[in-house]
């Protein structure tokens, strides 16, 4: 099955039900099918080739979801872009994905024009104006077609590619060398997780499902296709309220949401401001988080206040599609309790191995690997990185399987659950974003005022997750506090969520026994 089949199958039975809502903009299943069919027809008519990438330079709106389905039906691979991140970084991702087309909307047009200034090459990529609004564009660079042009297309259920192993989307994540990595996700990858999750969470037609994460984050992949697979109604959370505790609380309450899925930071903000209303959220059945550790005080607050809600921790990297393991927390955890990442979802396997790739003993900490149907075929156009992370492994039964090295440390305890013990490298999660500290260092590296620097994770207790600290040594060219200037320079290179929160100048960075910068010591200094 292909990812566009779920919503297509709903037309007959639930056609008039609303599929997607954003504020007062709604689309039902009939029109979702009709408009995405027409878009596929338009793409085919313009000579679109199956397997081509399409950059979604757009906001999270119902029209963008129509575009995802239409592109899939035409056999294409969509690449959601974080158009609000610095133009230089977006341009890098666009160049790397080599798209046949870019979709641009009324929310992103100014950012798109900025990107063209940064990299005029992007101006050669054909683009589509995916908005009903009128647009004035340069005469020498008109869009290939407009949103309204698809009206002339017939309602044909296009399905140019029917191969589950074909790529459906490419999601770009932070890369340690400063180059974001594109994770290729197939139709089968998505199908495996979504079918399991819809069954496990008992999602039912007519339910009301949140979509909090941005589209370049794979949590939204579950929200979207989970909703379509179950015939539910998806409520897109506008990005401007996504970290506002009061407005989020209203959003859950006023829309009578049955399911919420997000990174823990959004939920921690609500906990920090005690934003659960006195009557709770009466419609809420499930609260699911993924992407980082949910700080215990915040989880306790949620569970104490919503005793009838199911609370589930999901774990997994983008490379293994949305999530690979789950654990439903049975009761309000005690202080200092450890919440496991649980057991593997159906179709997946989690392995805790030593440096020889042999299983470690029960209770011991080892490297966490994942195998199974959720595994991406690899990084877009990067065989070297793919080979380093996706390893051929003899599984003891004489046959070989591919296992993905997550970079996480874990243990399998006697209770049969897997526990997360942090990272073995320099990747962190801050406010839900996956960040390679190396990407920040690479951006700092382009600075003539710095002799040395190190970017380290800073763990603050309580509701906050991991913050970022930058320790640096100046060259002496500039006097005074360099931090404001450094921050300003980074702003144009990396997204806001990657800019270090804490800055400290040193005369010399501390070193450990083998001469390496002592990052532990730097982190401790920030934490104290
Ligand atoms: P991403 O590719 O953005 O989903 O990031 C994947 C990484 O996030 C994992 O390798 C873990 O380090 C971390 N992660 C994901 N889910 C959890 C969780 N439930 N608890 C702790 N860390 C998590």
Coordinates of C-alpha atoms and ligand atoms in Angstrom, one line a residue:
X1 CA 0.0 0.0 0.0
X2 CA 1.0 3.6 -0.6
X3 CA 0.6 6.5 1.8
X4 CA -2.1 8.1 -0.4
X5 CA -4.3 5.0 -0.1
X6 CA -5.5 5.8 3.5
X7 CA -7.3 9.0 2.7
X8 CA -8.5 7.6 -0.7
X9 CA -10.1 4.7 1.1
X10 CA -12.0 7.0 3.4
X11 CA -13.9 8.9 0.6
X12 CA -16.7 6.3 0.2
X13 CA -17.5 5.9 3.9
X14 CA -16.5 9.2 5.5
X15 CA -16.3 11.5 2.5
X16 CA -18.1 14.4 4.0
X17 CA -16.3 14.3 7.3
X18 CA -13.6 16.9 7.8
X19 CA -10.1 15.5 7.3
X20 CA -8.0 18.6 8.2
X21 CA -8.7 21.8 10.1
X22 CA -6.6 24.9 10.6
X23 CA -8.5 27.7 12.3
X24 CA -11.6 28.2 10.1
X25 CA -10.1 26.5 7.1
X26 CA -11.4 22.9 6.7
X27 CA -11.2 20.3 4.0
X28 CA -13.2 17.1 3.9
X29 CA -12.1 13.7 2.7
X30 CA -13.9 14.1 -0.7
X31 CA -12.1 17.4 -1.5
X32 CA -8.8 16.2 -0.2
X33 CA -8.9 13.3 -2.7
X34 CA -10.3 15.5 -5.5
X35 CA -7.7 18.3 -5.1
X36 CA -4.7 15.9 -4.7
X37 CA -5.9 13.9 -7.7
X38 CA -6.0 17.1 -9.7
X39 CA -2.6 18.2 -8.6
X40 CA -1.2 14.8 -9.6
X41 CA -2.8 15.3 -13.0
X42 CA -1.3 18.7 -13.3
X43 CA 2.1 17.4 -12.4
X44 CA 1.9 14.6 -14.9
X45 CA 0.8 17.0 -17.6
X46 CA 3.8 19.2 -16.9
X47 CA 6.2 16.2 -17.5
X48 CA 6.9 15.4 -13.9
X49 CA 9.1 12.3 -13.7
X50 CA 8.4 9.6 -11.0
X51 CA 11.1 9.6 -8.3
X52 CA 11.7 13.4 -8.6
X53 CA 12.0 15.4 -5.5
X54 CA 9.7 18.3 -4.7
X55 CA 10.7 20.9 -2.1
X56 CA 7.8 22.0 0.1
X57 CA 8.8 25.6 0.9
X58 CA 5.6 26.1 2.7
X59 CA 3.8 26.5 6.0
X60 CA 1.9 23.7 7.7
X61 CA -1.6 24.2 6.2
X62 CA -4.3 22.0 4.6
X63 CA -3.0 23.0 1.2
X64 CA 0.4 21.7 2.0
X65 CA -1.0 18.4 2.9
X66 CA -2.9 18.3 -0.3
X67 CA 0.4 18.9 -2.1
X68 CA 2.0 16.0 -0.2
X69 CA -0.7 13.6 -1.4
X70 CA -0.7 15.0 -5.0
X71 CA 3.0 14.7 -5.3
X72 CA 2.9 11.1 -3.9
X73 CA 0.2 10.2 -6.4
X74 CA 2.3 11.5 -9.3
X75 CA 5.2 9.3 -8.0
X76 CA 7.2 12.1 -6.5
X77 CA 9.1 12.4 -3.2
X78 CA 8.4 15.4 -1.1
X79 CA 10.9 17.3 1.0
X80 CA 9.4 19.4 3.7
X81 CA 11.6 22.5 4.3
X82 CA 12.0 24.6 7.4
X83 CA 11.7 27.8 5.4
X84 CA 12.1 30.0 8.5
X85 CA 15.6 28.7 9.2
X86 CA 18.4 30.8 7.8
X87 CA 18.3 31.2 4.0
X88 CA 21.9 29.8 3.7
X89 CA 20.9 26.6 5.4
X90 CA 17.7 26.2 3.5
X91 CA 19.6 26.8 0.3
X92 CA 22.0 24.0 1.2
X93 CA 19.2 21.6 1.8
X94 CA 17.5 22.5 -1.5
X95 CA 20.7 22.1 -3.4
X96 CA 21.3 18.7 -1.8
X97 CA 17.9 17.4 -2.5
X98 CA 18.1 18.5 -6.2
X99 CA 14.3 19.1 -6.6
X100 CA 12.5 19.1 -9.9
X101 CA 10.1 21.6 -8.3
X102 CA 9.6 23.9 -5.3
X103 CA 6.2 24.6 -3.9
X104 CA 5.9 28.1 -2.4
X105 CA 2.9 29.7 -0.6
X106 CA 1.8 33.0 0.7
X107 CA 3.4 32.4 4.1
X108 CA 6.8 31.6 2.6
X109 CA 7.1 33.8 -0.4
X110 CA 9.3 36.5 1.2
X111 CA 11.6 33.8 2.6
X112 CA 11.8 32.3 -0.9
X113 CA 12.7 35.6 -2.4
X114 CA 15.4 36.0 0.3
X115 CA 16.8 32.6 -0.6
X116 CA 17.1 33.6 -4.2
X117 CA 19.2 36.6 -3.2
X118 CA 21.5 34.3 -1.2
X119 CA 21.8 31.7 -4.0
X120 CA 20.8 32.8 -7.4
X121 CA 21.1 29.2 -8.7
X122 CA 17.8 28.4 -6.8
X123 CA 16.1 30.8 -9.3
X124 CA 16.6 28.1 -11.9
X125 CA 14.5 25.6 -10.1
X126 CA 10.9 25.5 -11.5
X127 CA 8.4 26.6 -8.8
X128 CA 4.7 26.4 -8.2
X129 CA 2.7 29.1 -6.6
X130 CA 0.6 27.1 -4.1
X131 CA -1.8 29.7 -2.9
X132 CA -5.1 31.3 -3.9
X133 CA -3.7 34.8 -3.4
X134 CA -2.7 36.9 -6.4
X135 CA 1.1 37.2 -6.7
X136 CA 3.3 39.6 -8.5
X137 CA 6.5 37.8 -9.7
X138 CA 9.5 38.7 -11.8
X139 CA 8.6 38.3 -15.5
X140 CA 11.7 36.2 -16.1
X141 CA 10.8 33.7 -13.4
X142 CA 7.1 32.9 -13.5
X143 CA 5.7 29.8 -11.6
X144 CA 5.1 26.7 -13.6
X145 CA 1.5 26.7 -12.5
X146 CA -0.7 28.2 -9.8
X147 CA -3.0 26.6 -7.3
X148 CA -6.1 27.6 -9.3
X149 CA -4.7 26.0 -12.5
X150 CA -5.4 22.5 -11.2
X151 CA -9.2 23.2 -11.4
X152 CA -9.0 22.3 -15.1
X153 CA -7.8 18.8 -14.3
X154 CA -10.1 15.8 -14.1
X155 CA -10.7 13.8 -10.9
X156 CA -8.6 10.8 -11.8
X157 CA -7.2 8.6 -9.0
X158 CA -3.7 8.8 -10.2
X159 CA -1.2 6.3 -8.7
X160 CA 1.9 6.5 -10.9
X161 CA 4.1 4.5 -8.6
X162 CA 2.8 1.4 -6.7
X163 CA 6.0 0.2 -5.1
X164 CA 6.0 0.3 -1.3
X165 CA 9.8 0.5 -1.3
X166 CA 9.8 3.7 -3.3
X167 CA 10.8 6.9 -1.4
X168 CA 7.9 8.9 -0.1
X169 CA 9.7 11.8 1.7
X170 CA 13.2 13.0 2.6
X171 CA 13.6 14.6 6.0
X172 CA 16.7 16.6 6.7
X173 CA 18.3 16.4 10.1
X174 CA 21.2 18.2 11.7
X175 CA 24.6 16.9 10.5
X176 CA 27.8 17.0 12.6
X177 CA 29.9 18.3 9.7
X178 CA 27.6 21.3 9.2
X179 CA 25.9 19.6 6.3
X180 CA 22.3 18.6 7.1
X181 CA 21.6 14.9 6.3
X182 CA 18.6 13.8 4.2
X183 CA 16.9 10.7 5.6
X184 CA 15.0 8.9 2.9
X185 CA 11.7 7.4 4.1
X186 CA 9.7 4.9 2.0
X187 CA 6.0 4.3 1.8
X188 CA 6.6 1.0 3.5
X189 CA 8.5 2.6 6.4
X190 CA 5.5 4.9 7.1
X191 CA 2.9 2.1 6.6
X192 CA 4.6 -0.1 9.1
X193 CA 4.6 2.4 11.9
X194 CA 1.2 4.0 11.2
X195 CA -0.6 0.6 10.9
X196 CA 0.9 -0.5 14.2
X197 CA 0.2 2.8 16.0
X198 CA -3.4 3.1 14.8
X199 CA -4.1 -0.4 16.1
X200 CA -2.1 0.0 19.3
X201 CA -3.7 3.4 20.2
X202 CA -7.1 2.2 19.1
X203 CA -7.6 5.3 16.9
X204 CA -11.2 5.5 15.6
X205 CA -12.9 7.3 12.8
X206 CA -14.1 10.7 13.8
X207 CA -11.5 11.2 16.5
X208 CA -9.8 14.6 16.8
X209 CA -6.0 14.4 16.5
X210 CA -3.4 17.1 17.1
X211 CA -0.6 18.0 14.6
X212 CA 1.8 20.0 16.7
X213 CA 5.2 19.2 15.1
X214 CA 6.4 21.0 12.0
X215 CA 6.3 19.0 8.7
X216 CA 10.1 18.5 8.5
X217 CA 9.8 16.6 11.8
X218 CA 8.6 13.0 11.5
X219 CA 6.2 13.3 14.5
X220 CA 3.9 15.0 12.1
X221 CA 4.1 12.1 9.7
X222 CA 2.3 10.0 12.3
X223 CA -0.3 12.7 13.0
X224 CA -1.1 13.1 9.3
X225 CA -1.2 9.5 8.2
X226 CA -2.5 8.2 11.5
X227 CA -5.5 10.6 11.1
X228 CA -6.1 9.5 7.5
X229 CA -5.6 5.8 8.3
X230 CA -8.3 6.0 11.0
X231 CA -10.6 8.4 9.3
X232 CA -10.0 11.0 12.0
X233 CA -9.9 14.8 11.8
X234 CA -6.5 16.4 12.0
X235 CA -6.1 19.8 13.8
X236 CA -3.0 21.6 12.7
X237 CA -1.5 23.6 15.5
X238 CA -0.5 27.1 14.2
X239 CA 3.3 27.5 14.6
X240 CA 2.8 30.8 16.4
X241 CA 1.1 29.2 19.4
X242 CA 3.2 26.0 19.4
X243 CA 5.2 27.0 22.5
X244 CA 2.6 29.2 24.2
X245 CA 1.2 27.3 27.2
X246 CA -2.0 29.2 27.6
X247 CA -2.9 29.1 23.9
X248 CA -2.0 25.4 23.6
X249 CA -4.1 24.6 26.6
X250 CA -7.1 26.4 24.9
X251 CA -6.3 24.6 21.6
X252 CA -6.6 21.2 23.2
X253 CA -9.7 22.1 25.2
X254 CA -11.6 24.1 22.5
X255 CA -11.0 21.6 19.8
X256 CA -12.0 18.7 22.1
X257 CA -8.8 16.9 21.0
X258 CA -8.7 13.1 21.7
X259 CA -5.0 12.6 21.0
X260 CA -2.0 14.8 21.5
X261 CA 1.5 13.9 20.2
X262 CA 4.5 16.2 20.5
X263 CA 8.0 16.5 21.9
X264 CA 8.0 16.8 25.7
X265 CA 9.1 20.4 25.7
X266 CA 5.7 21.6 24.6
X267 CA 4.1 19.6 27.5
X268 CA 6.8 20.8 29.9
X269 CA 5.9 24.5 29.2
X270 CA 2.2 23.7 30.0
X271 CA 3.4 22.1 33.2
X272 CA 5.7 24.9 34.1
X273 CA 2.8 27.4 33.8
X274 CA 0.3 25.0 35.4
X275 CA -1.8 25.4 32.3
X276 CA -4.0 22.4 32.5
X277 CA -7.5 23.9 33.2
X278 CA -9.3 23.0 36.4
X279 CA -11.7 20.6 34.7
X280 CA -8.8 19.0 32.8
X281 CA -9.2 18.1 29.1
X282 CA -12.4 16.0 29.1
X283 CA -12.1 14.7 25.6
X284 CA -8.4 13.8 25.8
X285 CA -7.8 10.0 25.7
X286 CA -4.1 9.8 24.8
X287 CA -1.0 11.9 25.4
X288 CA 2.0 10.6 23.5
X289 CA 5.5 12.1 23.4
X290 CA 8.7 11.3 21.5
X291 CA 12.0 12.8 20.8
X292 CA 13.6 13.3 24.2
X293 CA 13.3 12.5 27.9
X294 CA 10.1 13.9 29.4
X295 CA 11.3 15.6 32.6
X296 CA 9.8 13.7 35.5
X297 CA 8.3 16.7 37.5
X298 CA 6.4 17.7 34.3
X299 CA 5.2 14.2 33.6
X300 CA 4.0 13.8 37.3
X301 CA 2.1 17.1 36.9
X302 CA 0.3 15.9 33.8
X303 CA -0.5 12.4 35.1
X304 CA -1.8 13.7 38.5
X305 CA -4.1 16.2 36.8
X306 CA -5.4 13.9 34.0
X307 CA -5.9 10.5 35.7
X308 CA -8.0 9.1 32.8
X309 CA -5.6 9.8 30.0
X310 CA -3.2 7.2 28.6
X311 CA 0.4 8.5 28.7
X312 CA 2.9 6.8 26.3
X313 CA 6.6 7.4 25.8
X314 CA 7.7 6.7 22.3
X315 CA 11.4 6.5 21.3
X316 CA 13.1 6.4 17.9
X317 CA 15.3 8.3 15.5
X318 CA 14.2 9.7 12.1
X319 CA 16.3 7.0 10.5
X320 CA 13.9 4.3 11.9
X321 CA 10.7 6.3 11.0
X322 CA 8.8 8.1 13.7
X323 CA 9.3 5.7 16.6
X324 CA 10.6 2.2 17.3
X325 CA 9.6 1.5 20.8
X326 CA 6.9 2.5 23.3
X327 CA 6.1 2.4 27.0
X328 CA 2.7 3.4 28.5
X329 CA 3.3 4.7 32.0
X330 CA 0.9 2.7 34.2
X331 CA 0.6 5.2 37.1
X332 CA 1.9 8.6 38.3
X333 CA 5.7 7.8 38.7
X334 CA 7.4 8.3 42.0
X335 CA 10.1 10.9 42.5
X336 CA 13.4 9.8 40.8
X337 CA 11.6 7.0 38.9
X338 CA 13.2 6.0 35.6
X339 CA 10.7 5.8 32.7
X340 CA 11.8 3.2 30.2
X341 CA 11.7 3.6 26.4
X342 CA 10.0 0.3 26.6
X343 CA 9.7 -2.5 24.0
X344 CA 9.9 -2.5 20.3
X345 CA 6.9 -1.6 18.1
X346 CA 5.7 -4.4 15.9
X347 CA 8.0 -5.0 12.9
X348 CA 11.0 -3.4 14.8
X349 CA 13.8 -4.8 16.9
X350 CA 15.9 -3.0 19.5
X351 CA 19.4 -4.4 20.3
X352 CA 21.8 -3.4 23.0
X353 CA 25.3 -4.4 21.9
X354 CA 28.9 -4.1 22.9
X355 CA 31.8 -2.8 20.7
X356 CA 32.0 -6.3 19.0
X357 CA 28.3 -6.1 18.2
X358 CA 27.5 -8.8 20.7
X359 CA 24.6 -8.4 23.1
X360 CA 25.5 -7.0 26.5
X361 CA 24.3 -8.7 29.7
X362 CA 20.9 -7.8 31.1
X363 CA 21.2 -4.5 33.0
X364 CA 24.5 -3.5 31.4
X365 CA 24.7 -0.3 29.3
X366 CA 25.6 -0.7 25.6
X367 CA 25.0 0.9 22.2
X368 CA 21.5 0.8 21.0
X369 CA 20.8 -0.5 17.5
X370 CA 17.6 -0.8 15.6
X371 CA 16.6 -3.2 12.9
X372 CA 13.3 -3.9 11.1
X373 CA 10.7 -2.6 8.7
X374 CA 11.0 1.0 9.9
X375 CA 14.6 1.4 8.8
X376 CA 15.3 4.0 6.2
X377 CA 17.2 2.8 3.1
X378 CA 19.8 5.5 4.1
X379 CA 20.9 9.1 3.7
X380 CA 20.0 10.9 0.4
X381 CA 23.0 10.8 -1.9
X382 CA 25.5 9.9 0.8
X383 CA 26.6 6.3 0.6
X384 CA 29.5 6.9 3.0
X385 CA 27.3 8.1 5.8
X386 CA 24.8 5.4 5.1
X387 CA 27.4 2.7 5.3
X388 CA 28.7 4.1 8.6
X389 CA 25.3 4.1 10.3
X390 CA 23.4 1.3 8.6
X391 CA 25.6 -1.8 9.3
X392 CA 25.3 -5.3 7.9
X393 CA 25.2 -7.6 10.9
X394 CA 25.2 -11.4 11.2
X395 CA 22.2 -12.2 13.4
X396 CA 23.3 -15.5 14.9
X397 CA 20.9 -17.5 12.7
X398 CA 23.5 -17.4 9.9
X399 CA 21.7 -14.7 8.0
X400 CA 22.6 -11.0 7.8
X401 CA 20.4 -8.0 8.6
X402 CA 20.9 -4.3 8.6
X403 CA 21.1 -2.6 11.9
X404 CA 21.1 1.2 12.5
X405 CA 23.5 2.6 15.1
X406 CA 21.4 5.2 16.9
X407 CA 24.3 6.7 18.9
X408 CA 22.2 6.3 22.0
X409 CA 23.2 4.3 25.1
X410 CA 20.7 1.9 26.6
X411 CA 20.2 -1.1 28.8
X412 CA 17.8 -4.0 28.8
X413 CA 16.7 -4.5 32.4
X414 CA 15.3 -7.5 34.2
X415 CA 11.7 -6.1 33.8
X416 CA 12.1 -6.7 30.1
X417 CA 12.1 -3.0 29.2
X418 CA 14.8 -0.9 27.5
X419 CA 16.1 2.2 29.3
X420 CA 17.7 5.2 27.7
X421 CA 21.1 6.3 29.1
X422 CA 21.8 9.4 26.9
X423 CA 24.0 9.8 23.9
X424 CA 27.4 8.4 23.1
X425 CA 28.3 11.3 20.9
X426 CA 27.7 15.1 20.5
X427 CA 24.1 15.0 19.3
X428 CA 21.6 16.5 21.7
X429 CA 17.9 17.3 21.9
X430 CA 17.1 20.9 22.9
X431 CA 13.4 21.9 23.0
X432 CA 12.7 18.8 20.9
X433 CA 15.1 19.7 18.1
X434 CA 17.7 17.2 17.2
X435 CA 21.0 19.1 17.1
X436 CA 24.5 18.0 16.2
X437 CA 26.7 20.3 18.4
X438 CA 29.3 19.9 15.5
X439 CA 26.9 21.8 13.2
X440 CA 27.0 24.8 15.6
X441 CA 30.8 24.5 15.9
X442 CA 31.1 24.4 12.1
X443 CA 29.1 27.6 11.9
X444 CA 31.3 29.2 14.7
X445 CA 34.4 28.1 12.8
X446 CA 33.8 30.7 10.2
X447 CA 34.8 33.5 12.6
X448 CA 38.0 35.5 12.7
X449 CA 37.6 36.5 16.3
X450 CA 37.8 33.1 17.8
X451 CA 40.9 31.0 18.6
X452 CA 39.1 28.1 20.1
X453 CA 35.7 27.1 21.0
X454 CA 33.6 24.2 22.2
X455 CA 29.8 23.8 22.2
X456 CA 28.5 21.6 25.0
X457 CA 25.2 20.4 26.3
X458 CA 24.1 22.0 29.5
X459 CA 21.7 20.0 31.7
X460 CA 19.5 22.1 33.9
X461 CA 17.2 20.3 36.4
X462 CA 13.5 20.5 36.6
X463 CA 11.2 21.4 33.7
X464 CA 13.9 22.5 31.2
X465 CA 15.6 19.9 29.0
X466 CA 19.0 20.3 27.6
X467 CA 20.4 23.8 26.9
X468 CA 23.5 24.7 24.8
X469 CA 26.6 26.3 26.2
X470 CA 29.5 27.8 24.1
X471 CA 32.9 28.2 25.7
X472 CA 35.4 30.2 23.6
X473 CA 38.8 31.8 23.5
X474 CA 39.1 35.1 21.5
X475 CA 42.0 36.0 19.2
X476 CA 42.4 39.3 21.0
X477 CA 41.5 41.2 17.8
X478 CA 38.3 42.3 19.4
X479 CA 38.0 43.7 22.9
X480 CA 35.0 43.3 25.2
X481 CA 32.3 40.8 25.3
X482 CA 32.2 38.8 22.1
X483 CA 29.1 36.9 22.8
X484 CA 26.5 39.4 21.4
X485 CA 28.5 39.6 18.2
X486 CA 28.9 35.8 17.9
X487 CA 25.2 35.3 18.5
X488 CA 24.4 37.8 15.7
X489 CA 26.8 36.1 13.3
X490 CA 25.3 32.6 14.1
X491 CA 21.8 33.9 13.5
X492 CA 22.3 34.1 9.8
X493 CA 23.8 30.6 9.6
X494 CA 21.9 28.3 11.8
X495 CA 18.3 28.1 13.1
X496 CA 17.4 30.0 16.3
X497 CA 17.0 26.8 18.3
X498 CA 20.7 26.0 17.7
X499 CA 22.0 29.3 19.0
X500 CA 23.8 28.7 22.4
X501 CA 21.9 29.9 25.5
X502 CA 25.0 30.3 27.6
X503 CA 28.3 31.9 26.7
X504 CA 31.6 31.9 28.6
X505 CA 35.0 33.3 27.5
X506 CA 38.1 31.5 28.6
X507 CA 41.8 32.3 28.4
X508 CA 42.4 28.7 27.5
X509 CA 40.0 25.8 27.3
X510 CA 40.6 23.0 29.8
X511 CA 42.1 19.7 28.3
X512 CA 41.9 16.2 29.5
X513 CA 44.7 13.6 29.7
X514 CA 44.9 12.9 26.0
X515 CA 44.9 16.6 25.1
X516 CA 41.3 16.8 24.0
X517 CA 39.1 19.7 25.1
X518 CA 37.6 18.6 28.4
X519 CA 33.9 19.0 27.4
X520 CA 32.7 17.4 30.6
X521 CA 34.5 20.1 32.7
X522 CA 33.0 22.9 30.5
X523 CA 29.5 21.5 30.8
X524 CA 29.9 21.2 34.6
X525 CA 31.0 24.9 34.7
X526 CA 27.9 25.9 32.9
X527 CA 25.7 23.7 35.0
X528 CA 27.0 25.0 38.4
Ligands
LIG1 P1 15.1 12.4 15.9 O1 15.7 11.9 14.7 O2 14.9 13.9 15.8 O3 13.8 11.7 16.2 O4 16.1 12.2 17.1 C1 16.4 10.9 17.6 C2 17.1 10.9 18.9 O5 16.2 11.6 19.9 C3 17.3 9.5 19.5 O6 18.4 8.9 18.9 C4 17.4 9.8 21.0 O7 18.7 10.4 21.3 C5 16.4 11.0 21.1 N1 15.1 10.4 21.6 C6 14.0 10.1 20.8 N2 13.0 9.7 21.5 C7 13.4 9.7 22.8 C8 12.7 9.3 24.1 N3 11.5 8.9 24.1 N4 13.5 9.5 25.2 C9 14.8 9.9 25.1 N5 15.4 10.3 24.0 C10 14.7 10.2 22.8

